[in-house]
XYZ file of C-alpha atoms in Angstrom:
520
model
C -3.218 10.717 -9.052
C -6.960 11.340 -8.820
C -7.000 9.239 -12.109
C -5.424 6.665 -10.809
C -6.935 5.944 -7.907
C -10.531 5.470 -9.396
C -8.701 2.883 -11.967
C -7.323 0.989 -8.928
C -11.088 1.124 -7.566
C -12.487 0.277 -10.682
C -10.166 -2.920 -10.759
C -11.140 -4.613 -7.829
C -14.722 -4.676 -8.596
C -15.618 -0.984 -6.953
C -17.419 2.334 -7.249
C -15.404 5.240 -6.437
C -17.013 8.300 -4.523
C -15.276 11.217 -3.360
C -15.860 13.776 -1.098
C -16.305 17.024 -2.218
C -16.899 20.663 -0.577
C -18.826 23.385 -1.142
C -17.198 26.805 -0.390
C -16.830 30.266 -1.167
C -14.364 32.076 -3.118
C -13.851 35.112 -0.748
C -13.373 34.721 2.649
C -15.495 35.829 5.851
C -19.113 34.839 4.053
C -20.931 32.047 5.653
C -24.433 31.398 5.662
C -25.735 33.979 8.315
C -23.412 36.934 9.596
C -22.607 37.451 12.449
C -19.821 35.376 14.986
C -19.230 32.088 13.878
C -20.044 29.264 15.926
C -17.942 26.486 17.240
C -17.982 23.680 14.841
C -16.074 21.492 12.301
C -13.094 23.518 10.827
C -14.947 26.830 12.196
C -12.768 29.439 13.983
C -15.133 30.570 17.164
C -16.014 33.751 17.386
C -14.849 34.920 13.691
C -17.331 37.664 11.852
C -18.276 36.041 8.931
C -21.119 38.317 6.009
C -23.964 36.693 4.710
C -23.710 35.079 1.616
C -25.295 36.879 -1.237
C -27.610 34.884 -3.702
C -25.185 35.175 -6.428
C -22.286 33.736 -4.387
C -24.945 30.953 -3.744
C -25.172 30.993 -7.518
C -21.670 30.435 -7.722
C -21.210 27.878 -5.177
C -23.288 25.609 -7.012
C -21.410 26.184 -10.290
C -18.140 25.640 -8.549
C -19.837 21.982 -7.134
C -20.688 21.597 -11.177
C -16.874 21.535 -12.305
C -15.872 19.666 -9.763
C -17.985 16.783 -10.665
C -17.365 17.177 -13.983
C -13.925 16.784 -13.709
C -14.868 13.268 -11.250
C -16.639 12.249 -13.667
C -14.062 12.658 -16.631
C -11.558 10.674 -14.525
C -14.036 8.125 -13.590
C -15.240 8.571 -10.416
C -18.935 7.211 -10.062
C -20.551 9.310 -7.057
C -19.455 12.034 -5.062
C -20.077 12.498 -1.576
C -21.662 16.294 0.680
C -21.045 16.129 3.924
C -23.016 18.118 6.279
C -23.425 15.879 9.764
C -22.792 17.935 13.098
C -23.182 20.919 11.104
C -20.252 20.502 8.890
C -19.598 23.252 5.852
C -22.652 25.275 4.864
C -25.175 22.510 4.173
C -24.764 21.886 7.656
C -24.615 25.412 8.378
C -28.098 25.973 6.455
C -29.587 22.973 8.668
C -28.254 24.331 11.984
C -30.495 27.263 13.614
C -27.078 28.120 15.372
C -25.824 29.313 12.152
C -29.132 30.193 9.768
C -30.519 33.686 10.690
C -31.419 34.494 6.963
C -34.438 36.191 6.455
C -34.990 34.491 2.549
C -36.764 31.278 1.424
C -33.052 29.685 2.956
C -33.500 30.456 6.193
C -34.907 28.717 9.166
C -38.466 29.190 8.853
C -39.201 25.594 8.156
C -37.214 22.658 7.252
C -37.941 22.832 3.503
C -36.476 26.254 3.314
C -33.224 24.856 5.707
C -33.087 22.273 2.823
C -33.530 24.123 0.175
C -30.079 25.049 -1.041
C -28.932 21.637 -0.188
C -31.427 20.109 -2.815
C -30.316 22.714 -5.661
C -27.388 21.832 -5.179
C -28.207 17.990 -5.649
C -29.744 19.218 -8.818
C -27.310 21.344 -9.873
C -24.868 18.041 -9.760
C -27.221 15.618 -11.433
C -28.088 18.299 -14.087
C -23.804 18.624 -14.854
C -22.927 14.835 -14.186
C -26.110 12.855 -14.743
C -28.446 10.704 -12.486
C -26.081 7.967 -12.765
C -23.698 9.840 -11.230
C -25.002 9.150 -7.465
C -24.861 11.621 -4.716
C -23.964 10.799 -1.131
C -25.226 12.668 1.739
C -23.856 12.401 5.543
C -26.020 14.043 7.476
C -26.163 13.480 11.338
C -29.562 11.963 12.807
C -30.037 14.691 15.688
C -28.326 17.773 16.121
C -26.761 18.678 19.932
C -29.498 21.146 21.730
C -29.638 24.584 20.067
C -29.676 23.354 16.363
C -32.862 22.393 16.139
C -32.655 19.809 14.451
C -33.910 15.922 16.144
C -34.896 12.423 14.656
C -38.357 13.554 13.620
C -36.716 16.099 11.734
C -34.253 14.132 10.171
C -37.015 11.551 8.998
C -39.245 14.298 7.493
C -35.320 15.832 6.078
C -35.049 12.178 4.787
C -38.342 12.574 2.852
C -37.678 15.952 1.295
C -34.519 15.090 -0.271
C -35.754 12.261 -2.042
C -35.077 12.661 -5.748
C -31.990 14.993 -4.698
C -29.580 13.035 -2.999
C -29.550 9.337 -3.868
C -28.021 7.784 -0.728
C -28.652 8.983 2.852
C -25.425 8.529 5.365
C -26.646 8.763 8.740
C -24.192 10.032 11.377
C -24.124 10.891 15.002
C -24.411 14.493 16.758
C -20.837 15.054 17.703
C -17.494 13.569 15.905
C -16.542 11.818 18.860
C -20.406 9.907 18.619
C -19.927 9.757 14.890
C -16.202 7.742 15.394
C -17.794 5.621 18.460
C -15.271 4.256 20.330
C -15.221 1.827 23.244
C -17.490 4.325 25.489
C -20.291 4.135 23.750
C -21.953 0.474 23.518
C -21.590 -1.634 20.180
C -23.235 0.319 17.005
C -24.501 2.995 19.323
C -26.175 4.821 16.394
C -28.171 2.019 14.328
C -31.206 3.091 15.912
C -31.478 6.660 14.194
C -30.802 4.583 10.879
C -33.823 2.342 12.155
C -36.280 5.395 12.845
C -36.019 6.724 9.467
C -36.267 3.481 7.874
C -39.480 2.956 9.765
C -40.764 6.692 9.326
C -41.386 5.387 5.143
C -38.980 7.137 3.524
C -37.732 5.639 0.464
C -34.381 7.158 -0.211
C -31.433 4.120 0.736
C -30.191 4.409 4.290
C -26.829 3.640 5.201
C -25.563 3.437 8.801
C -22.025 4.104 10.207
C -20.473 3.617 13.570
C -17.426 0.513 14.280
C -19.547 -1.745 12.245
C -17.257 -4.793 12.061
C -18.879 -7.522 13.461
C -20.209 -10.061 10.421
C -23.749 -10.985 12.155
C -24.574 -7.155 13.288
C -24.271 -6.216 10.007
C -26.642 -9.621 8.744
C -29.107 -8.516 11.244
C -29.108 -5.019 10.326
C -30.217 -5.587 6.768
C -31.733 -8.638 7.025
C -34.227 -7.183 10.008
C -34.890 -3.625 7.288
C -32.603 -1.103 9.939
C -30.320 -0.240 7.497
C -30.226 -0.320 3.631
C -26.338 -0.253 3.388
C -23.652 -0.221 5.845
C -20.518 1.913 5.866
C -16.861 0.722 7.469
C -13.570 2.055 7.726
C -11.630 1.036 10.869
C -13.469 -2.286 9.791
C -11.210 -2.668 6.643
C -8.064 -1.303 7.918
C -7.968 -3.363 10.821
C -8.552 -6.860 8.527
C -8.118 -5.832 4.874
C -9.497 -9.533 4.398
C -12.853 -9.297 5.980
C -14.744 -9.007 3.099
C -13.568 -12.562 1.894
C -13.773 -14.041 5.048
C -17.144 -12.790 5.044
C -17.692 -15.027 1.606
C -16.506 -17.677 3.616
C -18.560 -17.028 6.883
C -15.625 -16.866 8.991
C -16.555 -14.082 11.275
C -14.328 -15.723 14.305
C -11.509 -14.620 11.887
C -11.871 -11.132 11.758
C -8.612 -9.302 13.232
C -11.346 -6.842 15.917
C -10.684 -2.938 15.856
C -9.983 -2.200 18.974
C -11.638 1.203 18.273
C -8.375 3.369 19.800
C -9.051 6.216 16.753
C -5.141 5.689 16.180
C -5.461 5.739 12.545
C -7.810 9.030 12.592
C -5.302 10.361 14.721
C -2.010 9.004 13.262
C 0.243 11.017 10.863
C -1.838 9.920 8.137
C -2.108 13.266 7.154
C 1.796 13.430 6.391
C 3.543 10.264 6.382
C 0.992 7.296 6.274
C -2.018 5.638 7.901
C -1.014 3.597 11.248
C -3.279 0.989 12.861
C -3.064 -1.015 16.530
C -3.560 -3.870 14.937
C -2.712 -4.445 11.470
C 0.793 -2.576 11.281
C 0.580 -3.164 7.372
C -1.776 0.162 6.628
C 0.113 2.372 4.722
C 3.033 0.811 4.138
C 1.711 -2.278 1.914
C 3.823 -2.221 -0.941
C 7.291 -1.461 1.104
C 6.414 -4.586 2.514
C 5.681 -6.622 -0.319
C 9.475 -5.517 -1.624
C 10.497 -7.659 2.019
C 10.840 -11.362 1.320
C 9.398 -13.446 4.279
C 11.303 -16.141 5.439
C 10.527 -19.422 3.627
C 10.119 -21.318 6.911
C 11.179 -24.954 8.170
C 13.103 -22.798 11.119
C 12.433 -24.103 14.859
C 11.277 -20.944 16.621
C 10.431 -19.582 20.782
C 8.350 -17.167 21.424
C 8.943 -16.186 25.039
C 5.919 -14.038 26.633
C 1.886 -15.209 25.734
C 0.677 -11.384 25.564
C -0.710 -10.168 22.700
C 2.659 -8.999 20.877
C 4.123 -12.713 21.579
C 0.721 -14.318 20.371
C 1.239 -12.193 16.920
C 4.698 -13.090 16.225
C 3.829 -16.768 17.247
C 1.137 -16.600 14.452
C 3.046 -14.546 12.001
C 6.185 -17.234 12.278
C 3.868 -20.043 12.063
C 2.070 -18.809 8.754
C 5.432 -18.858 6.855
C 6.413 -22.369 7.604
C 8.268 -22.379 10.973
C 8.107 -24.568 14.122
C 6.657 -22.251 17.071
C 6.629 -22.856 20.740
C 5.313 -20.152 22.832
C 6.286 -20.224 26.584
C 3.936 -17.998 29.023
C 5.132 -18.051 32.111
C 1.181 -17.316 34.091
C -2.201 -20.089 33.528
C -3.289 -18.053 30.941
C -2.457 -16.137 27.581
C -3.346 -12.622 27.135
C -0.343 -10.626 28.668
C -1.278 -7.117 29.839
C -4.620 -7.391 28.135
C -6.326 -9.433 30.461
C -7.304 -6.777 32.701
C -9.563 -5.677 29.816
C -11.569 -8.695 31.627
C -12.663 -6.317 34.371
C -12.713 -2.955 32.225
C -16.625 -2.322 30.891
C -15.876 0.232 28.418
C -12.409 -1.849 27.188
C -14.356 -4.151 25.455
C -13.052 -3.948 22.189
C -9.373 -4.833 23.718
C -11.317 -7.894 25.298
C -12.327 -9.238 22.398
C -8.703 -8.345 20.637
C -6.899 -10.552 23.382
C -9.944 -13.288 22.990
C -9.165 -13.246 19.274
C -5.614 -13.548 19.316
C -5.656 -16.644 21.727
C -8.314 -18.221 19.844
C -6.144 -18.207 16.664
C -3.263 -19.510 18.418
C -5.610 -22.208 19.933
C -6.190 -23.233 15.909
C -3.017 -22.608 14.501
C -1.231 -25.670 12.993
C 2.600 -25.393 14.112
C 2.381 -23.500 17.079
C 2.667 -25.648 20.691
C 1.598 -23.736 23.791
C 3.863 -24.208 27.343
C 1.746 -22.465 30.056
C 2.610 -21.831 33.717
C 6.188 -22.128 32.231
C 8.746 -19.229 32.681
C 11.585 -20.036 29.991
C 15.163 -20.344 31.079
C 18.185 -19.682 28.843
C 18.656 -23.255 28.605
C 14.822 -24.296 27.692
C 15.490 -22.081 24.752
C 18.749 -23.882 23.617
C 18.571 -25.943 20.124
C 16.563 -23.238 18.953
C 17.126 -21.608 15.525
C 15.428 -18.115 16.571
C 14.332 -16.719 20.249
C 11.818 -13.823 19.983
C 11.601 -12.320 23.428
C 8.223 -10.534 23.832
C 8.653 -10.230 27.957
C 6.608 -6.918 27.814
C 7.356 -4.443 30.737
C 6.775 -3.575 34.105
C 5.157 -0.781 36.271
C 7.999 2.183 36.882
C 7.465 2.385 41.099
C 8.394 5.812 41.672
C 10.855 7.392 44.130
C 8.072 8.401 47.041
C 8.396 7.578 50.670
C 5.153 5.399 51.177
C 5.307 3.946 47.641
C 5.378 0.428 48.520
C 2.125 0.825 50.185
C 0.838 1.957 46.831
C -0.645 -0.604 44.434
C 0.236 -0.108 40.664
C -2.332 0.456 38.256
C -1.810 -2.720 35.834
C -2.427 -4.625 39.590
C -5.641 -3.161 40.705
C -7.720 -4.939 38.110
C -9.401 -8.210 39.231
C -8.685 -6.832 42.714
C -11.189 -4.067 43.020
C -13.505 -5.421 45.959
C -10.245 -4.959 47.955
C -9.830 -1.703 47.483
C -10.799 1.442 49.514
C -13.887 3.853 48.406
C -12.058 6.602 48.414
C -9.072 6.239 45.709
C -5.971 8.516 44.743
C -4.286 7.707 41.821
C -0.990 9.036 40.864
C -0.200 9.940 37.649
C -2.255 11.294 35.270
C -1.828 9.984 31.639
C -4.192 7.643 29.772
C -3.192 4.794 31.696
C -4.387 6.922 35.198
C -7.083 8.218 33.410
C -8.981 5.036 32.605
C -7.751 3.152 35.709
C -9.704 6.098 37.341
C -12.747 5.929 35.075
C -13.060 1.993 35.448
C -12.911 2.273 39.317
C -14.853 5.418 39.464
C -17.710 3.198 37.706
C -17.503 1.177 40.286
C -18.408 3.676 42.699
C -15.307 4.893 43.751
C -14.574 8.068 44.462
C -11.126 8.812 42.511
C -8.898 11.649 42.698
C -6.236 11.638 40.544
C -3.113 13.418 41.242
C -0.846 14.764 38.160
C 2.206 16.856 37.888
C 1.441 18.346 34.182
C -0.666 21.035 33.240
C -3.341 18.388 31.989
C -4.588 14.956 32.299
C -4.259 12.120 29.472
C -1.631 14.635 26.831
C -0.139 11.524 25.286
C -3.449 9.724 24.721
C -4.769 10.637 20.589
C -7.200 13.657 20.600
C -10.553 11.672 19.654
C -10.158 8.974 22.317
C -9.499 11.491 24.723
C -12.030 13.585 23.575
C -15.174 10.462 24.235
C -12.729 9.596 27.499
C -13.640 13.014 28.860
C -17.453 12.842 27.623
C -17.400 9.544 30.540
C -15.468 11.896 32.815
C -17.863 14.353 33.114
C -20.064 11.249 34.233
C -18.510 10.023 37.286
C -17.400 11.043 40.633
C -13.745 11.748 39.177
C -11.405 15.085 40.089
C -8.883 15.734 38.094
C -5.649 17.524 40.033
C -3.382 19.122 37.714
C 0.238 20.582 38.567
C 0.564 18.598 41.703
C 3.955 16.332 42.999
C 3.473 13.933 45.390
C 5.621 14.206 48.375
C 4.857 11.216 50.544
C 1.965 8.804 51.694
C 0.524 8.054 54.592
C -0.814 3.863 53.861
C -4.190 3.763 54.494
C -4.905 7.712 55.332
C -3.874 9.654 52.055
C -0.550 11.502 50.701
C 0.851 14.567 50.697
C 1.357 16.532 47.022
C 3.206 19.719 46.555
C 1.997 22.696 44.056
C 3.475 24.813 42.297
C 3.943 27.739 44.469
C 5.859 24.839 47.092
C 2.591 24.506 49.621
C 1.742 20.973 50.836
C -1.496 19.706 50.684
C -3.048 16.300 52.336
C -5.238 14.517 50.099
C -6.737 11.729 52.088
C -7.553 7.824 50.376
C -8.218 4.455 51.640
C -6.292 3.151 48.387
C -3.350 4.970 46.726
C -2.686 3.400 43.059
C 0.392 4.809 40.691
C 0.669 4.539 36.917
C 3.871 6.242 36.425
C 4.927 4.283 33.100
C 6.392 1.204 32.328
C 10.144 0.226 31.827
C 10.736 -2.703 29.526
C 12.267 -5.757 30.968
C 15.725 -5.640 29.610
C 17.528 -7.714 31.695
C 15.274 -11.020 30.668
C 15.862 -10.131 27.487
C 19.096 -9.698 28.107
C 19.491 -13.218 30.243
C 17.779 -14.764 26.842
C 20.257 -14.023 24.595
């Protein structure tokens, strides 16, 4: 399979790299003894024995075969990973993890790096020069390491004529796979440093590059030497032609959510927000699309009626869309309002831009489709969405739900309860808690946000710890009091007053069935 997946890289024009791992044969050795650090596919706490210098030996033999074999089935480069102190290169780096008292321990950098670099050799020496060598490495190191951007432009330096290109990463994973709390290309500027310190080895930069003129700028203006994208190419498997053509107002946006990190992908297949093709690509090419000239409605202007609006239109049918509000954009427009929902901003600003241009589709605002508008149509796709579940509370309809706060926020209270605790809660809370707010949030489960993927809700926390946000966990609200606060239950059956000028509830949503259902 191996085989055949550098051959399908090899046909479209490509070099194919791979990742590869260095590790020991027995288990419990790791750079240093002692207890093992938290870290990357470390276990806390474990008692690991120092390495001896002929397991080194044999580390870097193992790292010879594998390349070997790469390089028999055609792979071009292989890639060593060792940012936020990944695997023992990043183990050797950290000062968390390298107690040795040999020329690989943490007396200076060059002895840090020195085990790294015979390794590069090692590969070079079995695969040749022109088989390059990748290294991610992260451009600071969180506080304990020892390891900051000075360091990693003297580290860029010293592996010159080692590694061949230099990947630089963030500290932390969730830094490393920005997402919508950090700003746009959040780590360009450690690229940029080590670039300017004079080192010559190629520097490539990675973070939710995916905008066309960023990237321009970034080589153009000498930050970066190369740039690196993934959620880039899965969410628009097209950008690099439109980027021939220079049609960067074409490019589906990532909306940066970390689903596909987070997906199945492991087991089943890659899933993305936004282009529900990944993964399943040739099960769909086995579906014939419909060969148009069909008269079509699309009921609802959010961002699932604005797709299938599109998608209709591109194979040859008729579309009018009917929104029944001023304005396309569904539930997305309150990404208007939202500072770190950016991404979904420009998503929704996308999509209605491309129905704006799209030949074949005719747009009915501030028009709420009856049964009989839709009559004398061939096909009626109802994408209604859904609305906010109120919940069964005495003093709910003094409540505002979540989806309704947004736009409205200089009307609300300073002091802000919200009920209900999953992602929706959680960022609800962090948007108004930005604001100044004080929030409390009230939820009945053991934790906040368990629905919401691990990575988002890992850099979602990282902006909790920010702002003036508590978290109440395994608490039912009982009543409310409008305009004083509510009442919540624990679990041992003792009420508690929690006291708001604002009470908002994001208890789910329940589809709207019964337009639907009036529709057909």
């Amino acid at each position: 399979y191996l085989a055949q997946l550098a051959d399908a890289i090899h046909f479209y024009g490509a070099k194919a790299s791979m990742e590869i791992q260095a590790a020991t044969k027995e288990r419990g050795y790791y750079v240093s003894g002692g207890l093992m650090v938290p870290g990357p596919g470390m276990v806390p706490g474990q008692p690991t024995k120092e390495l001896t210098r002929e397991m080194l030996t044999e580390i870097k033999e193992n790292l010879q075969d594998q390349v070997k074999i790469l390089k028999r089935i055609g792979y071009d480069m292989c890639m060593l990973h060792m940012a936020y102190d990944m695997g023992l290169f990043g183990g050797f780096l950290s000062l968390k993890t390298n107690h040795r008292e040999d020329e690989y321990g943490p007396q200076s950098l060059e002895n840090r790096l020195r085990f790294l670099n015979e390794c590069c050799d090692a590969i070079h020496q079995a695969a040749g020069k022109d088989f390059l060598i990748e290294l991610r490495m992260s451009g600071e190191l969180p506080e304990g390491a020892g390891f900051t951007i000075d360091d990693a432009c003297q580290m860029a330096k010293l592996v010159e004529g080692h590694a061949d290109i230099l990947h630089v990463h963030a500290a932390t994973g969730w830094q490393a796979h920005c997402m919508s709390f950090e700003p746009d290309t959040p780590n360009l500027w450690m690229a940029q440093r080590i670039k300017e310190s004079g080192a010559k080895i190629p520097v490539l930069t990675i973070g939710g590059y995916q905008d066309l003129d960023e990237m321009e700028d970034a080589i153009a203006t000498g930050k970066a030497d190369l740039i690196s994208m993934a959620r880039g190419w899965l969410a628009d498997p097209n950008l690099g032609t439109k980027a021939y053509e220079g049609r960067g107002e074409d490019v589906v946006p990532c909306v940066k959510c970390m689903r596909c990190h987070d997906s199945d992908n492991y087991a089943q297949h890659m899933q993305c927000t936004v282009n529900p093709h990944v993964g399943m690509e040739e099960a769909i090419a086995r579906v014939p699309a419909s060969q148009g000239g069909k008269k079509v409605a699309v009921i609802g202007g959010g961002p699932a009626g604005m797709m299938a609006a599109l998608t209709a239109a591109d194979r040859g049918h008729t579309v009018t869309l009917f929104e029944k509000t001023g304005e396309l954009g569904g539930e997305l427009k309150f990404a208007t309002y939202v500072s770190f929902k950016w991404p979904l901003r420009e998503y929704k600003d996308y999509l209605i831009a491309q129905v704006g241009k799209k030949q074949g589709v005719t747009v009915k605002l501030n028009t709420e489709a009856t049964p009989d508008d839709v009559k004398g149509y061939d096909v009626v796709i109802a994408a209604v969405g859904a609305s906010p579940v109120v919940p069964p509370i005495p003093g709910i309809q003094a409540a505002l739900p979540a989806c309704d706060s947004y736009g409205k926020e200089d009307t609300l209270g300073n002091e802000v309860v919200v009920i209900g605790g999953g992602q929706v809660g959680c960022e609800t809370s962090l948007h108004l808690a930005k604001l100044g707010k004080k929030v409390t949030i009230i939820e009945m489960q053991s934790e906040i946000a368990p629905e919401a993927n691990w990575m988002h809700k890992e850099g979602m926390m990282q902006a909790f710890a920010k702002a003036p946000i508590t978290a109440r966990t395994g608490l039912r609200v009982s009543r409310l009091e409008p305009g004083k606060g509510v009442y919540a239950v624990n679990g041992e059956g003792a009420e508690e007053f929690i006291p708001a000028d604002t009470i908002v509830y994001a208890m789910g949503m329940r589809p709207n069935t019964q337009t639907v259902e009036a529709l057909r």
